[in-house]
Short mmCIF file of C-alpha atoms in Angstrom, two decimals:
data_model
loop_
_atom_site.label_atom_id
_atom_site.label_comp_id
_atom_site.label_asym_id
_atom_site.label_seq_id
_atom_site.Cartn_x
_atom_site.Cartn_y
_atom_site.Cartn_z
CA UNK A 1 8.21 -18.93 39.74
CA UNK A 2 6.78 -21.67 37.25
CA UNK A 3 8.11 -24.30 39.34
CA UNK A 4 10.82 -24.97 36.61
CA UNK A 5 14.59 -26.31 37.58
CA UNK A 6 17.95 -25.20 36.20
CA UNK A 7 20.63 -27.95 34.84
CA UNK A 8 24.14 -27.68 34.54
CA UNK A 9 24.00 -30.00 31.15
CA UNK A 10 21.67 -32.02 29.31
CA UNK A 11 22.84 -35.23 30.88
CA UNK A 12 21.73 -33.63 34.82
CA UNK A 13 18.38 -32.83 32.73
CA UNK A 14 18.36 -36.66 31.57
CA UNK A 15 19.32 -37.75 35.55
CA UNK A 16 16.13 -36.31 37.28
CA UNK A 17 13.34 -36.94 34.35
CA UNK A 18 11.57 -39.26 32.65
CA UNK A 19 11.03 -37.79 29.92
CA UNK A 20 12.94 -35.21 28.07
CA UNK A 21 11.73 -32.34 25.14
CA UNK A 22 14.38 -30.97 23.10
CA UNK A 23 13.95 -27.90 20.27
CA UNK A 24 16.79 -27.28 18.59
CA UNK A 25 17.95 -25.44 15.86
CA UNK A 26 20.05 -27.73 13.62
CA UNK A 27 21.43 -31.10 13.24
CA UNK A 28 24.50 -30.70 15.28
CA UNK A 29 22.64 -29.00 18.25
CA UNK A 30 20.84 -32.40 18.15
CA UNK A 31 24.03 -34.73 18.12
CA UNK A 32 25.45 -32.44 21.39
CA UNK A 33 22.52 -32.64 23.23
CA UNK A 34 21.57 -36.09 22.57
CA UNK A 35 24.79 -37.71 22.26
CA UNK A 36 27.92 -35.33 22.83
CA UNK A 37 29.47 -34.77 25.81
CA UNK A 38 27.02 -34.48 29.38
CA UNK A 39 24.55 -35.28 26.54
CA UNK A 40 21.10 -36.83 26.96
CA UNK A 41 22.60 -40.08 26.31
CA UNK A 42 25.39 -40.43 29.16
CA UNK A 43 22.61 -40.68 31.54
CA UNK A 44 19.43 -41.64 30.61
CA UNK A 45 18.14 -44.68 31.57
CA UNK A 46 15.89 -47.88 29.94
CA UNK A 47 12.29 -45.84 31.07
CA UNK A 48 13.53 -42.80 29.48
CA UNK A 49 11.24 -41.11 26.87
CA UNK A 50 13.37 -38.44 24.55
CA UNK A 51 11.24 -36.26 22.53
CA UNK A 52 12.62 -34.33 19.90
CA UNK A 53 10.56 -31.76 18.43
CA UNK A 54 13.43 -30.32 15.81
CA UNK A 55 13.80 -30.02 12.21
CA UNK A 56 16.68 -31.84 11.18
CA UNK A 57 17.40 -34.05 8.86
CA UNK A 58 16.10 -37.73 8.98
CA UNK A 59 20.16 -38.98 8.61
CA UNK A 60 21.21 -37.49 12.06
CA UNK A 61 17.91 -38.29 13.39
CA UNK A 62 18.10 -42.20 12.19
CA UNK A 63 21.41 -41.97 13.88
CA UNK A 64 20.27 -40.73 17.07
CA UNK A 65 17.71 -43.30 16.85
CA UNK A 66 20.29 -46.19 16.53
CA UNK A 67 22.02 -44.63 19.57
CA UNK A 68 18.75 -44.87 21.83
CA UNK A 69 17.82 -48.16 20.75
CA UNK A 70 21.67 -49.24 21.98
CA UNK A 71 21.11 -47.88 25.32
CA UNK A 72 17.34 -49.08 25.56
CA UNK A 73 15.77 -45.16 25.12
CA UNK A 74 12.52 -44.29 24.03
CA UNK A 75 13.14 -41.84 20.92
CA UNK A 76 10.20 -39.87 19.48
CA UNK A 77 10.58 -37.29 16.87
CA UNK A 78 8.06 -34.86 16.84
CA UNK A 79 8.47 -31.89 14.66
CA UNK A 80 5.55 -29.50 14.67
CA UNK A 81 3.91 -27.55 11.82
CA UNK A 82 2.76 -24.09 12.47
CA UNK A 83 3.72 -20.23 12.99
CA UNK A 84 4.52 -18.58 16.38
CA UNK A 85 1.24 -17.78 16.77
CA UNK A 86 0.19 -21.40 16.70
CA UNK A 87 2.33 -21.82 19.27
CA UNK A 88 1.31 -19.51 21.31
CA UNK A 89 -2.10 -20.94 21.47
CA UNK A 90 -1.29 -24.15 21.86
CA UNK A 91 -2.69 -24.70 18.14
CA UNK A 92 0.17 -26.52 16.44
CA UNK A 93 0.13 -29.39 14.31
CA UNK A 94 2.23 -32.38 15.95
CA UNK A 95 3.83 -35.18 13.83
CA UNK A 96 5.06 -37.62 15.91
CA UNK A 97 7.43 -41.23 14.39
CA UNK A 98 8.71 -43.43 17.02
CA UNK A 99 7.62 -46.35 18.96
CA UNK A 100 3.79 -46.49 19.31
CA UNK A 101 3.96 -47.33 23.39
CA UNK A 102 6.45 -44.40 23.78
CA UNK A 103 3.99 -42.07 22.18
CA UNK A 104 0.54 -43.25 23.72
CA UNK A 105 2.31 -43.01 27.12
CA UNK A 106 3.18 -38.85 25.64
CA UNK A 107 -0.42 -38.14 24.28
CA UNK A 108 -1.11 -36.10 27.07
CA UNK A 109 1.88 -34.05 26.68
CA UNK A 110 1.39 -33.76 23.08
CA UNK A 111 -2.05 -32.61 22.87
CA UNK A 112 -0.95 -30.06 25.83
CA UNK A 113 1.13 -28.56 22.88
CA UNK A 114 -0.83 -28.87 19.79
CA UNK A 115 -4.25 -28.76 17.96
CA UNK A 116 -3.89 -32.07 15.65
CA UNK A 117 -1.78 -34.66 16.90
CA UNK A 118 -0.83 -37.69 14.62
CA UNK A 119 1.30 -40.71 15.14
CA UNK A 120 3.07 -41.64 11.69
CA UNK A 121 5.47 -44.32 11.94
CA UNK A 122 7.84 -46.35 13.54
CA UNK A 123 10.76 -44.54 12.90
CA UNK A 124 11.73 -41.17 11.37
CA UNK A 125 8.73 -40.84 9.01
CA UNK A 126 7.57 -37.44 11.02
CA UNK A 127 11.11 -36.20 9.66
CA UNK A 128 10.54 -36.82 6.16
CA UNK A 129 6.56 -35.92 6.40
CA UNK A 130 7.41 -32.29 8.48
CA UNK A 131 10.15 -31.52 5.09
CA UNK A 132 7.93 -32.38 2.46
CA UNK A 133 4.90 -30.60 4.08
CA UNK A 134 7.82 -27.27 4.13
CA UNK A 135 8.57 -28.07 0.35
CA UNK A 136 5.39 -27.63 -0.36
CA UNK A 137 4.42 -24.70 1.54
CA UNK A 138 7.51 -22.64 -0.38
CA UNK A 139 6.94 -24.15 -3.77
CA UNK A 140 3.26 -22.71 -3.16
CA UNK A 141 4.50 -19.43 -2.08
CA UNK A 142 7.12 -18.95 -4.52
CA UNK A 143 4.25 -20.28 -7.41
CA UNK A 144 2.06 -17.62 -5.62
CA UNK A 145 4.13 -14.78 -5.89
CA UNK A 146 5.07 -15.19 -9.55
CA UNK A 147 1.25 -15.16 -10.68
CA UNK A 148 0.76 -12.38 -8.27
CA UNK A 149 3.84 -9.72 -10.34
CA UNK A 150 2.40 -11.44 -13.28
CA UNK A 151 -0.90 -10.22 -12.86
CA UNK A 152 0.08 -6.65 -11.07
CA UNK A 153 2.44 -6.09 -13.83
CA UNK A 154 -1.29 -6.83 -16.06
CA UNK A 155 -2.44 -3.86 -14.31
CA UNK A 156 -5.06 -5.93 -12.06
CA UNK A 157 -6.74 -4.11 -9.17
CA UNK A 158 -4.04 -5.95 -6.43
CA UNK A 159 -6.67 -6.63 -3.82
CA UNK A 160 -9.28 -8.17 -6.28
CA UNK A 161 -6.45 -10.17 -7.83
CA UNK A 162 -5.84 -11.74 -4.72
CA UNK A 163 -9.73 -12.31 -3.33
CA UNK A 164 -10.12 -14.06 -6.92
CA UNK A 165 -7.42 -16.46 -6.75
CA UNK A 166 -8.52 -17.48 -3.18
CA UNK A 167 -12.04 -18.22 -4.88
CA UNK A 168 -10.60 -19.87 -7.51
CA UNK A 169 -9.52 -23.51 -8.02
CA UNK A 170 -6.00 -22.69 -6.98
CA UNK A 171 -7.47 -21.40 -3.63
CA UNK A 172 -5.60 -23.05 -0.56
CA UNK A 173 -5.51 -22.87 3.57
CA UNK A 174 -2.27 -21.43 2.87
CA UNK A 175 -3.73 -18.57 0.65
CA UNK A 176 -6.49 -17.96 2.91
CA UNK A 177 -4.63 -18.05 6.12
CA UNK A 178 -2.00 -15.57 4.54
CA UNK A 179 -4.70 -13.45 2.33
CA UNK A 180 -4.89 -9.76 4.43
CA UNK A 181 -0.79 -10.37 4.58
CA UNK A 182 -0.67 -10.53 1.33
CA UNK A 183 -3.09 -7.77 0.73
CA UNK A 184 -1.08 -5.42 3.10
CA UNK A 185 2.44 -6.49 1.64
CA UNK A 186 2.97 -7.42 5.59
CA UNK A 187 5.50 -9.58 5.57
CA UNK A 188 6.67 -9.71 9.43
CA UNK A 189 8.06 -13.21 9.80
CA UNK A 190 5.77 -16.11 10.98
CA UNK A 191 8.76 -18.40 9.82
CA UNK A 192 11.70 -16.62 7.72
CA UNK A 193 12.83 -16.69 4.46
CA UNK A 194 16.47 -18.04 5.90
CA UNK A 195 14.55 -20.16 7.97
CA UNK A 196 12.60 -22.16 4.84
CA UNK A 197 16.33 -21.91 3.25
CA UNK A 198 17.35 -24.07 5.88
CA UNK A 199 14.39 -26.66 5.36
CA UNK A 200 15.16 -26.73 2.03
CA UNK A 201 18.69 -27.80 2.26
CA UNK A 202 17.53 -30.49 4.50
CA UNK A 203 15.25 -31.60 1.86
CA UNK A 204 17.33 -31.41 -0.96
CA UNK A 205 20.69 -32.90 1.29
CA UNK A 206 18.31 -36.16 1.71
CA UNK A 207 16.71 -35.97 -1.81
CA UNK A 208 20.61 -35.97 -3.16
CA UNK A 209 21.10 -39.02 -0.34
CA UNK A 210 18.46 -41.12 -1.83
CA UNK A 211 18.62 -39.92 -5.67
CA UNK A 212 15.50 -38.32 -5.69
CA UNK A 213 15.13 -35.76 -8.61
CA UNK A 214 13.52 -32.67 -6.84
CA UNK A 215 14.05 -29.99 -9.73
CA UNK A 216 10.99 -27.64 -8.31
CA UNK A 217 12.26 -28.18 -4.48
CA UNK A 218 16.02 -27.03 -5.95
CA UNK A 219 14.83 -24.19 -8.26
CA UNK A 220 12.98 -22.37 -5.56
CA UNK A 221 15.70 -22.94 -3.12
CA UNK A 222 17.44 -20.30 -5.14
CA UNK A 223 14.82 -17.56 -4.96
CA UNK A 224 14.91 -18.03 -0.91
CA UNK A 225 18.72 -17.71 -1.16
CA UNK A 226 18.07 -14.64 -2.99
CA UNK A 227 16.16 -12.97 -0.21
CA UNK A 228 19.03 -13.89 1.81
CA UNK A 229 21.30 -12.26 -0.37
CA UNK A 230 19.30 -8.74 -0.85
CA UNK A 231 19.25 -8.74 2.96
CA UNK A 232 15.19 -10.51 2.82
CA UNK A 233 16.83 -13.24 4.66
CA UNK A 234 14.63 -12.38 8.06
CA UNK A 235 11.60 -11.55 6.38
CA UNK A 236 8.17 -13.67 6.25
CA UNK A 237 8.61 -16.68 3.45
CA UNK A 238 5.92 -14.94 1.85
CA UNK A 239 8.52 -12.05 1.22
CA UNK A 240 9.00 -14.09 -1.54
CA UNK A 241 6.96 -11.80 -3.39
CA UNK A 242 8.93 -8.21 -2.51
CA UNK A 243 12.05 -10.56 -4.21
CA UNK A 244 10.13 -11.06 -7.08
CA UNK A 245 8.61 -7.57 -7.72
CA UNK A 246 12.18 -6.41 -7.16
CA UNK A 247 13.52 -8.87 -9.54
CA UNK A 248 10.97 -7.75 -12.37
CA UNK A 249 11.52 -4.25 -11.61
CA UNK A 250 8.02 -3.58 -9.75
CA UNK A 251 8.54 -1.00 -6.72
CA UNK A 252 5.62 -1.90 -4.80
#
Protein backbone atom coordinates (compact mmCIF):
# COMPACT_ATOMS: atom_id res chain seq x y z
CA UNK A 1 0.00 0.00 0.00
CA UNK A 2 3.17 2.29 0.75
CA UNK A 3 4.49 1.57 -2.53
CA UNK A 4 7.21 -0.66 -0.84
CA UNK A 5 8.76 -3.99 -2.71
CA UNK A 6 9.50 -7.41 -1.25
CA UNK A 7 13.14 -9.15 -1.82
CA UNK A 8 14.02 -12.57 -1.73
CA UNK A 9 17.66 -11.57 -0.12
CA UNK A 10 19.65 -8.66 0.55
CA UNK A 11 21.69 -9.03 -2.59
CA UNK A 12 17.99 -8.68 -4.94
CA UNK A 13 17.59 -5.53 -2.46
CA UNK A 14 21.28 -4.39 -3.54
CA UNK A 15 20.25 -5.30 -7.55
CA UNK A 16 17.32 -2.75 -7.95
CA UNK A 17 18.67 0.30 -5.58
CA UNK A 18 20.98 2.75 -5.24
CA UNK A 19 21.12 3.07 -2.12
CA UNK A 20 20.56 0.67 0.65
CA UNK A 21 19.52 1.27 4.76
CA UNK A 22 20.23 -1.50 6.97
CA UNK A 23 19.18 -1.71 11.03
CA UNK A 24 20.34 -4.49 12.53
CA UNK A 25 20.65 -5.90 15.70
CA UNK A 26 24.24 -7.15 16.17
CA UNK A 27 27.51 -7.53 14.56
CA UNK A 28 26.90 -10.74 12.79
CA UNK A 29 23.45 -9.62 11.37
CA UNK A 30 25.74 -6.97 9.79
CA UNK A 31 28.47 -9.40 8.28
CA UNK A 32 25.25 -11.62 6.65
CA UNK A 33 23.65 -8.87 5.25
CA UNK A 34 26.51 -6.99 4.04
CA UNK A 35 28.83 -9.62 3.14
CA UNK A 36 27.45 -13.30 3.67
CA UNK A 37 25.80 -15.16 1.33
CA UNK A 38 23.00 -13.14 -1.29
CA UNK A 39 24.51 -10.35 0.88
CA UNK A 40 24.62 -6.65 -0.01
CA UNK A 41 27.96 -7.17 -1.33
CA UNK A 42 27.45 -9.96 -4.16
CA UNK A 43 25.63 -7.38 -6.05
CA UNK A 44 26.06 -4.01 -5.50
CA UNK A 45 27.63 -2.02 -7.82
CA UNK A 46 30.47 1.12 -7.97
CA UNK A 47 27.28 3.94 -7.51
CA UNK A 48 26.03 2.05 -4.65
CA UNK A 49 25.48 3.98 -1.36
CA UNK A 50 25.16 1.38 1.83
CA UNK A 51 23.94 2.98 4.89
CA UNK A 52 24.18 1.32 8.01
CA UNK A 53 22.37 2.72 10.81
CA UNK A 54 23.38 -0.24 13.52
CA UNK A 55 25.18 -0.42 16.68
CA UNK A 56 27.96 -2.62 16.31
CA UNK A 57 31.16 -2.56 17.01
CA UNK A 58 33.69 -0.33 15.05
CA UNK A 59 35.97 -3.86 14.33
CA UNK A 60 33.19 -5.51 12.14
CA UNK A 61 32.25 -2.23 10.89
CA UNK A 62 36.07 -1.27 9.78
CA UNK A 63 35.85 -4.63 8.19
CA UNK A 64 32.85 -4.10 6.28
CA UNK A 65 34.34 -0.93 5.32
CA UNK A 66 37.51 -2.60 3.81
CA UNK A 67 35.08 -4.90 1.94
CA UNK A 68 33.19 -1.87 0.20
CA UNK A 69 36.16 -0.01 -0.57
CA UNK A 70 37.38 -3.50 -2.52
CA UNK A 71 34.34 -3.57 -4.55
CA UNK A 72 34.18 0.36 -5.06
CA UNK A 73 30.87 0.84 -2.46
CA UNK A 74 29.89 3.81 -0.79
CA UNK A 75 29.77 2.78 3.09
CA UNK A 76 28.20 5.18 5.60
CA UNK A 77 27.63 4.30 9.15
CA UNK A 78 25.05 6.07 10.70
CA UNK A 79 23.95 5.02 14.08
CA UNK A 80 21.26 7.19 15.61
CA UNK A 81 20.80 8.44 19.19
CA UNK A 82 17.38 8.57 20.60
CA UNK A 83 14.26 6.57 22.16
CA UNK A 84 11.33 5.11 20.12
CA UNK A 85 9.61 8.02 20.51
CA UNK A 86 12.27 10.01 18.72
CA UNK A 87 11.79 7.88 16.15
CA UNK A 88 8.57 8.10 15.77
CA UNK A 89 8.73 11.74 15.17
CA UNK A 90 11.30 11.80 13.05
CA UNK A 91 13.37 13.55 16.00
CA UNK A 92 16.50 11.42 16.19
CA UNK A 93 19.94 12.38 16.44
CA UNK A 94 22.00 11.06 13.28
CA UNK A 95 25.80 10.43 13.42
CA UNK A 96 26.96 9.76 10.26
CA UNK A 97 31.30 8.56 9.39
CA UNK A 98 31.97 7.74 5.90
CA UNK A 99 32.98 9.43 2.79
CA UNK A 100 31.89 13.12 2.76
CA UNK A 101 30.41 12.89 -1.13
CA UNK A 102 28.52 9.69 -0.10
CA UNK A 103 26.86 11.53 2.71
CA UNK A 104 26.07 15.06 1.08
CA UNK A 105 24.50 13.05 -1.80
CA UNK A 106 22.21 11.20 1.60
CA UNK A 107 21.42 14.56 3.43
CA UNK A 108 18.10 14.48 2.25
CA UNK A 109 17.47 11.08 3.41
CA UNK A 110 19.04 11.73 6.64
CA UNK A 111 17.32 14.74 7.73
CA UNK A 112 13.98 12.79 6.51
CA UNK A 113 14.92 10.59 9.62
CA UNK A 114 16.31 12.78 12.21
CA UNK A 115 16.31 16.17 14.10
CA UNK A 116 20.29 16.87 14.25
CA UNK A 117 22.25 15.46 11.62
CA UNK A 118 26.15 15.52 11.83
CA UNK A 119 28.86 14.25 9.58
CA UNK A 120 31.92 13.05 11.83
CA UNK A 121 34.56 11.44 9.96
CA UNK A 122 35.96 9.61 7.33
CA UNK A 123 35.63 6.36 8.58
CA UNK A 124 34.01 4.63 11.59
CA UNK A 125 34.22 7.59 14.01
CA UNK A 126 30.11 7.65 14.24
CA UNK A 127 30.79 4.01 15.73
CA UNK A 128 33.02 4.97 18.39
CA UNK A 129 31.12 8.53 19.03
CA UNK A 130 27.32 6.59 19.15
CA UNK A 131 29.26 3.99 22.17
CA UNK A 132 30.77 6.55 24.12
CA UNK A 133 27.67 8.87 23.97
CA UNK A 134 25.75 5.16 25.46
CA UNK A 135 28.62 4.92 28.13
CA UNK A 136 27.81 7.91 29.25
CA UNK A 137 24.20 7.91 29.31
CA UNK A 138 24.40 4.54 31.75
CA UNK A 139 27.28 5.73 33.84
CA UNK A 140 24.82 8.83 34.42
CA UNK A 141 21.95 6.67 35.17
CA UNK A 142 23.57 4.21 37.24
CA UNK A 143 25.43 7.53 39.21
CA UNK A 144 21.77 8.79 39.33
CA UNK A 145 20.18 6.05 40.89
CA UNK A 146 22.73 5.52 43.66
CA UNK A 147 22.30 9.26 44.96
CA UNK A 148 18.65 8.81 44.47
CA UNK A 149 18.46 5.29 47.37
CA UNK A 150 21.03 7.34 49.04
CA UNK A 151 18.96 10.15 49.63
CA UNK A 152 15.39 8.12 49.96
CA UNK A 153 17.06 5.90 52.37
CA UNK A 154 17.87 9.84 54.17
CA UNK A 155 14.24 10.02 54.39
CA UNK A 156 13.99 12.93 51.62
CA UNK A 157 10.54 13.86 50.32
CA UNK A 158 11.25 11.56 46.80
CA UNK A 159 9.69 14.08 44.47
CA UNK A 160 11.56 17.18 45.94
CA UNK A 161 14.74 15.11 45.92
CA UNK A 162 14.48 14.72 42.42
CA UNK A 163 13.16 18.52 41.28
CA UNK A 164 16.40 19.61 43.39
CA UNK A 165 18.94 17.66 41.73
CA UNK A 166 17.54 18.73 38.28
CA UNK A 167 18.12 22.44 39.63
CA UNK A 168 21.24 21.68 40.81
CA UNK A 169 24.71 21.67 39.20
CA UNK A 170 24.42 17.99 38.45
CA UNK A 171 21.20 18.81 36.47
CA UNK A 172 21.36 17.24 32.84
CA UNK A 173 19.01 16.82 29.46
CA UNK A 174 19.09 13.36 30.54
CA UNK A 175 17.62 14.15 34.06
CA UNK A 176 15.18 16.48 32.73
CA UNK A 177 14.02 14.49 29.82
CA UNK A 178 13.58 11.41 32.25
CA UNK A 179 12.36 13.59 35.48
CA UNK A 180 8.22 12.63 35.71
CA UNK A 181 9.71 8.85 34.90
CA UNK A 182 11.63 9.01 37.53
CA UNK A 183 9.10 10.63 39.72
CA UNK A 184 6.48 7.89 38.83
CA UNK A 185 9.05 4.91 39.16
CA UNK A 186 7.80 4.36 35.30
CA UNK A 187 10.21 2.52 33.94
CA UNK A 188 8.54 1.16 30.52
CA UNK A 189 11.51 0.74 28.21
CA UNK A 190 12.59 3.64 25.87
CA UNK A 191 15.84 1.46 25.35
CA UNK A 192 16.33 -1.70 27.81
CA UNK A 193 18.44 -2.52 30.41
CA UNK A 194 19.70 -5.76 28.16
CA UNK A 195 19.78 -3.49 25.45
CA UNK A 196 22.55 -0.86 27.18
CA UNK A 197 24.19 -4.40 28.32
CA UNK A 198 24.77 -4.98 24.86
CA UNK A 199 26.33 -1.40 24.17
CA UNK A 200 28.40 -1.89 26.87
CA UNK A 201 30.06 -5.01 25.78
CA UNK A 202 30.70 -3.33 22.56
CA UNK A 203 32.41 -0.65 24.39
CA UNK A 204 34.32 -2.50 26.68
CA UNK A 205 35.19 -5.49 23.69
CA UNK A 206 36.94 -2.35 21.80
CA UNK A 207 38.26 -0.61 25.00
CA UNK A 208 40.02 -4.27 25.78
CA UNK A 209 41.07 -4.11 21.74
CA UNK A 210 42.86 -0.91 22.10
CA UNK A 211 44.00 -1.11 25.95
CA UNK A 212 41.91 1.46 27.10
CA UNK A 213 41.34 1.33 30.96
CA UNK A 214 37.48 1.92 31.27
CA UNK A 215 37.04 0.89 35.08
CA UNK A 216 33.59 3.10 35.43
CA UNK A 217 32.29 1.76 31.81
CA UNK A 218 33.16 -2.06 33.33
CA UNK A 219 31.81 -1.52 36.89
CA UNK A 220 28.41 -0.43 35.76
CA UNK A 221 28.27 -3.06 33.17
CA UNK A 222 27.71 -5.30 36.12
CA UNK A 223 24.73 -3.53 37.67
CA UNK A 224 22.95 -3.78 34.02
CA UNK A 225 23.83 -7.51 34.06
CA UNK A 226 22.19 -7.58 37.30
CA UNK A 227 18.85 -6.39 36.03
CA UNK A 228 19.26 -9.04 33.59
CA UNK A 229 19.73 -11.52 36.10
CA UNK A 230 16.65 -10.50 38.56
CA UNK A 231 14.58 -10.73 35.36
CA UNK A 232 15.00 -6.34 34.90
CA UNK A 233 16.63 -7.31 31.74
CA UNK A 234 13.52 -5.67 29.54
CA UNK A 235 12.96 -2.86 31.67
CA UNK A 236 13.83 1.01 30.93
CA UNK A 237 17.86 1.59 31.63
CA UNK A 238 16.61 3.83 34.14
CA UNK A 239 15.33 0.60 36.00
CA UNK A 240 18.58 0.88 37.18
CA UNK A 241 17.20 2.35 40.14
CA UNK A 242 14.38 -0.57 41.15
CA UNK A 243 18.00 -2.81 41.05
CA UNK A 244 19.44 -0.63 43.35
CA UNK A 245 16.58 -0.06 45.90
CA UNK A 246 16.30 -3.85 45.74
CA UNK A 247 19.90 -4.30 46.30
CA UNK A 248 19.86 -1.95 49.49
CA UNK A 249 16.79 -3.48 50.69
CA UNK A 250 14.33 -0.42 49.79
CA UNK A 251 10.77 -1.83 48.58
CA UNK A 252 9.68 1.08 46.75
Amino acid sequence: EQGATAAASPAEVADQADIIISMIPDDQALEAVAVGPQGIFESAGQETIYIDMSTVSPATSARIGATAEKRGVRYLRAPVSGSTESAIAAALTILVSGPEDAFDQCRGIFEKLGQKVFHVGPGDQARYLKLLVNMMVGITSAMTAEALVFGERGGIDWDLMIDMINNSVVASPLIGFKIQLLKKRDFAPAFTAAQMSKDFDLALDTGRNLDIPMPLTALVRQLYGAMKATGKGELDYFGLLAQMEEMAGIKS
